[in-house]
Coordinates of N, CA and C in Angstrom, one line a residue:
M1117 N -27.5 -36.2 -20.9 CA -26.1 -36.4 -20.5 C -26.1 -37.1 -19.1
P1118 N -25.5 -38.2 -18.9 CA -25.5 -38.9 -17.6 C -24.7 -38.1 -16.6
D1119 N -25.1 -38.2 -15.3 CA -24.4 -37.5 -14.3 C -23.0 -38.3 -14.0
L1120 N -22.0 -37.5 -14.0 CA -20.7 -38.1 -13.7 C -20.6 -38.6 -12.2
L1121 N -21.2 -37.8 -11.4 CA -21.3 -38.1 -9.9 C -22.7 -37.8 -9.4
P1122 N -23.3 -38.8 -8.8 CA -24.7 -38.5 -8.3 C -24.6 -37.4 -7.3
E1123 N -25.7 -36.6 -7.2 CA -25.7 -35.4 -6.3 C -25.4 -35.8 -4.8
E1124 N -26.0 -36.9 -4.4 CA -25.8 -37.3 -3.0 C -24.3 -37.7 -2.7
T1125 N -23.7 -38.3 -3.7 CA -22.3 -38.7 -3.5 C -21.4 -37.4 -3.5
L1126 N -21.8 -36.5 -4.3 CA -21.0 -35.2 -4.3 C -21.2 -34.5 -3.0
R1127 N -22.4 -34.5 -2.5 CA -22.6 -33.8 -1.2 C -21.8 -34.5 -0.1
Q1128 N -21.8 -35.8 -0.1 CA -21.0 -36.5 0.9 C -19.5 -36.2 0.8
L1129 N -19.0 -36.2 -0.5 CA -17.6 -35.9 -0.7 C -17.2 -34.5 -0.2
V1130 N -18.1 -33.5 -0.6 CA -17.8 -32.1 -0.2 C -17.9 -32.0 1.4
D1131 N -18.9 -32.7 2.0 CA -19.0 -32.7 3.4 C -17.7 -33.2 4.1
L1132 N -17.2 -34.3 3.5 CA -15.9 -34.9 4.1 C -14.8 -33.9 3.9
L1133 N -14.7 -33.2 2.8 CA -13.6 -32.2 2.5 C -13.8 -31.0 3.5
V1134 N -15.0 -30.6 3.7 CA -15.3 -29.5 4.7 C -14.8 -29.9 6.1
R1135 N -15.1 -31.1 6.5 CA -14.7 -31.6 7.8 C -13.2 -31.6 7.9
L1136 N -12.5 -32.1 6.9 CA -11.1 -32.2 6.9 C -10.4 -30.8 7.0
V1137 N -10.9 -29.8 6.2 CA -10.4 -28.5 6.2 C -10.7 -27.8 7.6
E1138 N -11.9 -28.0 8.1 CA -12.2 -27.5 9.5 C -11.3 -28.1 10.5
A1139 N -11.0 -29.4 10.4 CA -10.1 -30.1 11.4 C -8.7 -29.5 11.2
A1140 N -8.3 -29.2 10.0 CA -6.9 -28.7 9.8 C -6.9 -27.3 10.5
G1141 N -7.9 -26.5 10.3 CA -7.9 -25.2 10.9 C -7.9 -25.3 12.5
A1142 N -8.7 -26.2 13.0 CA -8.7 -26.4 14.4 C -7.4 -26.9 14.9
A1143 N -6.7 -27.7 14.2 CA -5.4 -28.2 14.6 C -4.4 -27.1 14.6
V1144 N -4.4 -26.3 13.6 CA -3.5 -25.1 13.5 C -3.7 -24.2 14.7
I1145 N -4.9 -23.9 15.1 CA -5.2 -23.0 16.2 C -4.8 -23.7 17.5
F1146 N -5.0 -25.0 17.6 CA -4.7 -25.7 18.9 C -3.1 -25.8 19.0
V1147 N -2.4 -26.1 17.9 CA -1.0 -26.2 18.0 C -0.4 -24.8 18.4
G1148 N -0.9 -23.8 17.7 CA -0.4 -22.5 18.0 C -0.7 -22.1 19.5
A1149 N -1.9 -22.4 20.0 CA -2.2 -22.0 21.3 C -1.4 -22.8 22.3
A1150 N -1.1 -24.1 22.0 CA -0.3 -24.9 22.9 C 1.2 -24.4 23.0
I1151 N 1.7 -24.1 21.8 CA 3.1 -23.6 21.8 C 3.2 -22.2 22.5
A1152 N 2.2 -21.3 22.2 CA 2.1 -20.0 22.8 C 2.0 -20.1 24.3
F1153 N 1.2 -21.1 24.8 CA 1.1 -21.2 26.2 C 2.5 -21.6 26.8
V1154 N 3.2 -22.5 26.2 CA 4.5 -22.8 26.7 C 5.4 -21.6 26.7
R1155 N 5.4 -20.8 25.6 CA 6.2 -19.6 25.5 C 5.8 -18.6 26.6
F1156 N 4.5 -18.5 26.8 CA 4.0 -17.6 27.9 C 4.5 -18.0 29.2
V1157 N 4.5 -19.3 29.5 CA 5.0 -19.7 30.8 C 6.5 -19.4 31.0
L1158 N 7.3 -19.6 29.9 CA 8.7 -19.3 30.0 C 8.9 -17.8 30.2
V1159 N 8.2 -17.0 29.4 CA 8.3 -15.5 29.6 C 7.9 -15.1 31.0
A1160 N 6.8 -15.6 31.5 CA 6.4 -15.3 32.8 C 7.4 -15.7 33.9
A1161 N 8.0 -16.9 33.7 CA 9.0 -17.3 34.7 C 10.2 -16.4 34.7
R1162 N 10.6 -15.9 33.5 CA 11.7 -15.0 33.4 C 11.4 -13.5 33.8
R1163 N 10.1 -13.3 33.9 CA 9.5 -11.9 34.2 C 10.1 -11.0 33.2
H1164 N 9.9 -11.4 31.9 CA 10.4 -10.6 30.8 C 9.2 -9.9 30.1
D1165 N 8.8 -8.7 30.5 CA 7.6 -8.0 30.0 C 7.6 -7.9 28.5
D1166 N 8.7 -7.7 27.9 CA 8.7 -7.5 26.4 C 8.3 -8.8 25.7
G1167 N 8.5 -9.9 26.3 CA 8.2 -11.2 25.7 C 6.8 -11.5 25.5
F1168 N 5.9 -10.8 26.3 CA 4.5 -11.0 26.1 C 4.0 -10.6 24.8
I1169 N 4.6 -9.5 24.3 CA 4.2 -9.0 22.9 C 4.5 -10.1 21.9
A1170 N 5.7 -10.7 22.0 CA 6.2 -11.7 21.1 C 5.2 -12.9 21.1
V1171 N 4.8 -13.3 22.3 CA 3.9 -14.4 22.5 C 2.5 -14.1 21.8
R1172 N 2.1 -12.9 22.0 CA 0.8 -12.5 21.4 C 0.9 -12.5 19.9
L1173 N 2.0 -12.0 19.3 CA 2.2 -12.0 17.9 C 2.3 -13.4 17.4
F1174 N 3.0 -14.3 18.1 CA 3.1 -15.7 17.7 C 1.7 -16.4 17.6
L1175 N 1.0 -16.2 18.7 CA -0.4 -16.8 18.7 C -1.3 -16.1 17.7
G1176 N -1.2 -14.9 17.5 CA -2.0 -14.2 16.5 C -1.8 -14.7 15.1
R1177 N -0.6 -15.0 14.8 CA -0.3 -15.6 13.4 C -1.0 -17.0 13.3
F1178 N -0.9 -17.8 14.3 CA -1.6 -19.1 14.2 C -3.1 -18.9 14.1
L1179 N -3.7 -17.9 14.9 CA -5.1 -17.7 14.8 C -5.5 -17.2 13.4
A1180 N -4.7 -16.4 12.9 CA -5.0 -15.9 11.5 C -5.0 -17.0 10.5
L1181 N -4.0 -17.9 10.6 CA -3.9 -19.0 9.7 C -5.1 -20.0 9.9
G1182 N -5.4 -20.3 11.2 CA -6.6 -21.1 11.5 C -7.9 -20.6 10.9
L1183 N -8.1 -19.2 11.1 CA -9.3 -18.6 10.5 C -9.3 -18.7 9.0
E1184 N -8.2 -18.7 8.3 CA -8.1 -18.9 6.9 C -8.6 -20.3 6.5
F1185 N -8.2 -21.3 7.3 CA -8.7 -22.6 7.0 C -10.2 -22.7 7.2
Q1186 N -10.7 -22.1 8.3 CA -12.1 -22.1 8.6 C -12.9 -21.4 7.5
L1187 N -12.4 -20.3 7.0 CA -13.0 -19.6 5.9 C -13.0 -20.5 4.6
A1188 N -12.0 -21.2 4.4 CA -11.9 -22.1 3.2 C -13.0 -23.2 3.4
S1189 N -13.2 -23.7 4.6 CA -14.2 -24.7 4.7 C -15.6 -24.1 4.5
D1190 N -15.8 -22.8 4.9 CA -17.1 -22.2 4.6 C -17.3 -22.1 3.1
M1191 N -16.3 -21.7 2.4 CA -16.4 -21.6 0.9 C -16.7 -22.9 0.3
L1192 N -16.1 -24.0 0.7 CA -16.4 -25.3 0.2 C -17.8 -25.7 0.5
R1193 N -18.3 -25.3 1.7 CA -19.7 -25.6 2.0 C -20.7 -24.9 1.1
T1194 N -20.4 -23.7 0.6 CA -21.3 -23.0 -0.2 C -21.4 -23.7 -1.6
A1195 N -20.4 -24.5 -2.0 CA -20.5 -25.2 -3.3 C -21.7 -26.1 -3.4
I1196 N -22.2 -26.6 -2.3 CA -23.3 -27.6 -2.3 C -24.5 -27.1 -1.5
A1197 N -24.6 -25.8 -1.2 CA -25.6 -25.3 -0.4 C -27.0 -25.4 -1.1
P1198 N -27.9 -26.1 -0.6 CA -29.2 -26.3 -1.4 C -30.2 -25.2 -1.3
S1199 N -30.1 -24.3 -0.3 CA -31.1 -23.3 -0.2 C -30.5 -21.9 0.0
F1200 N -31.3 -20.9 -0.3 CA -30.8 -19.5 -0.1 C -30.6 -19.2 1.4
T1201 N -31.4 -19.9 2.3 CA -31.2 -19.7 3.7 C -29.8 -20.1 4.2
Q1202 N -29.4 -21.3 3.7 CA -28.1 -21.9 4.1 C -27.0 -21.0 3.5
I1203 N -27.2 -20.6 2.2 CA -26.2 -19.7 1.6 C -26.1 -18.4 2.4
G1204 N -27.2 -17.8 2.8 CA -27.1 -16.6 3.7 C -26.4 -16.8 5.0
Q1205 N -26.7 -17.9 5.6 CA -26.1 -18.2 6.9 C -24.5 -18.4 6.7
L1206 N -24.2 -19.1 5.7 CA -22.7 -19.3 5.4 C -22.1 -18.0 5.0
A1207 N -22.8 -17.1 4.3 CA -22.2 -15.8 3.9 C -22.0 -15.0 5.2
A1208 N -23.0 -15.0 6.1 CA -22.8 -14.3 7.4 C -21.6 -14.8 8.2
I1209 N -21.5 -16.1 8.3 CA -20.3 -16.7 9.0 C -19.0 -16.3 8.3
A1210 N -19.0 -16.4 7.0 CA -17.8 -16.1 6.2 C -17.4 -14.6 6.4
A1211 N -18.4 -13.7 6.5 CA -18.2 -12.3 6.7 C -17.6 -12.0 8.1
I1212 N -18.2 -12.7 9.1 CA -17.6 -12.6 10.4 C -16.2 -13.0 10.5
R1213 N -15.9 -14.2 9.9 CA -14.6 -14.7 10.0 C -13.6 -13.9 9.2
T1214 N -14.0 -13.3 8.1 CA -13.2 -12.4 7.3 C -12.9 -11.2 8.1
A1215 N -13.9 -10.6 8.8 CA -13.7 -9.4 9.6 C -12.7 -9.7 10.7
L1216 N -12.9 -10.8 11.4 CA -12.0 -11.2 12.5 C -10.6 -11.3 12.0
N1217 N -10.4 -11.9 10.8 CA -9.1 -12.1 10.3 C -8.5 -10.8 9.9
F1218 N -9.3 -9.9 9.3 CA -8.8 -8.6 9.0 C -8.3 -7.8 10.2
F1219 N -9.1 -7.7 11.2 CA -8.7 -7.0 12.4 C -7.5 -7.7 13.2
L1220 N -7.5 -9.0 13.1 CA -6.4 -9.7 13.7 C -5.1 -9.4 13.0
N1221 N -5.1 -9.4 11.7 CA -3.9 -9.1 10.9 C -3.5 -7.7 11.1
R1222 N -4.4 -6.7 11.3 CA -4.1 -5.4 11.6 C -3.4 -5.3 12.9
E1223 N -3.9 -6.0 13.9 CA -3.3 -6.0 15.3 C -1.9 -6.6 15.2
I1224 N -1.7 -7.7 14.5 CA -0.4 -8.3 14.4 C 0.6 -7.4 13.7
E1225 N 0.2 -6.7 12.7 CA 1.0 -5.7 12.0 C 1.4 -4.6 13.0
R1226 N 0.4 -4.0 13.7 CA 0.7 -2.9 14.6 C 1.7 -3.4 15.7
E1227 N 1.4 -4.5 16.3 CA 2.3 -5.0 17.4 C 3.7 -5.3 16.9
G1228 N 3.7 -5.8 15.6 CA 5.0 -6.1 15.0 C 5.8 -4.8 14.9
R1229 N 5.2 -3.8 14.4 CA 5.9 -2.5 14.3 C 6.3 -2.0 15.6
T1230 N 5.5 -2.1 16.6 CA 5.8 -1.7 18.0 C 7.0 -2.5 18.5
M1231 N 7.0 -3.8 18.3 CA 8.2 -4.6 18.7 C 9.5 -4.2 18.0
N1232 N 9.4 -3.9 16.7 CA 10.5 -3.5 15.9 C 11.1 -2.2 16.4
A1233 N 10.2 -1.3 16.7 CA 10.6 0.0 17.1 C 11.2 -0.1 18.5
A1234 N 10.7 -0.9 19.4 CA 11.2 -1.1 20.7 C 12.6 -1.8 20.7
S1235 N 12.8 -2.7 19.8 CA 14.1 -3.4 19.7 C 15.1 -2.6 19.0
G1236 N 14.7 -1.6 18.3 CA 15.6 -0.7 17.6 C 16.2 0.4 18.5
D1237 N 15.5 0.7 19.6 CA 16.0 1.8 20.5 C 16.8 1.3 21.7
G1238 N 17.3 0.1 21.6 CA 18.2 -0.4 22.7 C 17.5 -1.4 23.7
S1239 N 16.2 -1.5 23.5 CA 15.5 -2.5 24.4 C 15.9 -3.9 24.1
P1240 N 15.9 -4.8 25.0 CA 16.3 -6.2 24.7 C 15.3 -6.8 23.8
A1241 N 15.8 -7.7 22.9 CA 14.9 -8.4 22.0 C 14.1 -9.4 22.8
A1242 N 12.9 -9.7 22.4 CA 12.0 -10.7 23.1 C 12.6 -12.0 22.9
P1243 N 12.3 -12.9 23.9 CA 12.8 -14.3 23.8 C 12.4 -15.0 22.5
G1244 N 13.3 -15.6 21.8 CA 13.0 -16.3 20.6 C 13.0 -15.3 19.3
E1245 N 13.1 -14.1 19.5 CA 13.1 -13.1 18.4 C 14.5 -12.7 18.1
A1246 N 14.8 -12.6 16.9 CA 16.2 -12.1 16.5 C 16.3 -10.6 16.6
R1247 N 17.4 -10.2 17.1 CA 17.7 -8.7 17.2 C 18.0 -8.2 15.8
P1248 N 17.6 -7.0 15.4 CA 18.0 -6.5 14.2 C 19.5 -6.1 14.2
P1249 N 20.2 -6.1 13.1 CA 21.6 -5.7 13.1 C 21.8 -4.3 13.7
D1250 N 22.9 -4.1 14.3 CA 23.2 -2.8 15.0 C 23.4 -1.8 13.9
D1251 N 22.7 -0.7 13.9 CA 22.8 0.4 13.0 C 23.2 1.6 13.8
S1252 N 24.5 1.8 13.9 CA 25.0 2.9 14.8 C 25.0 4.2 14.0
G1253 N 24.6 4.3 12.8 CA 24.5 5.5 12.1 C 25.8 6.1 11.7
G1254 N 26.8 5.3 11.6 CA 28.2 5.7 11.2 C 29.0 6.1 12.4
R1255 N 28.5 6.1 13.6 CA 29.3 6.5 14.7 C 30.3 5.4 15.0
V1256 N 31.5 5.8 15.5 CA 32.5 4.9 15.8 C 32.3 4.3 17.2
P1257 N 32.2 3.0 17.4 CA 32.0 2.4 18.7 C 33.1 2.8 19.7
P1258 N 32.7 2.9 21.0 CA 33.7 3.3 22.0 C 34.8 2.3 22.0
G1259 N 36.0 2.8 22.2 CA 37.2 1.9 22.3 C 37.8 1.6 20.9
A1260 N 37.1 1.9 19.8 CA 37.6 1.6 18.5 C 38.7 2.6 18.0
G1261 N 38.6 3.8 18.5 CA 39.6 4.8 18.1 C 39.5 5.2 16.7
N1262 N 40.2 6.3 16.3 CA 40.1 6.8 15.0 C 41.5 6.7 14.4
G1263 N 42.3 5.8 14.7 CA 43.6 5.8 14.0 C 44.6 5.3 14.8

């Protein structure tokens, strides 16, 4: 059966795809870091301490997404790995990136819960973050009267 695609051509194609996916991951991380830096400067200028958590969460989401792209490029690279040594190296890199992503997502979740709890107890919402609807628990607001 004739080869549909010569091995060298396939390697070149996969290498190009790996580079494109890696570039996409790097771009996501860069854009997130640039926007987070601008948000950080704005929060620092306003001296709004609660805003730092929002900036961390914002950046963390971009880092997690960028790591997913990097992991995807590692998986593509294993499709054409010619030796067990290269497969082992790629597996180690993928494991490290997966662990980083896992712990980053846990941190994002924890910080998100912390922010939600803080904004629910009367603390001001972080800049750029929507406040949850007021849940007064059925209490009548002052000045509304009962009749």
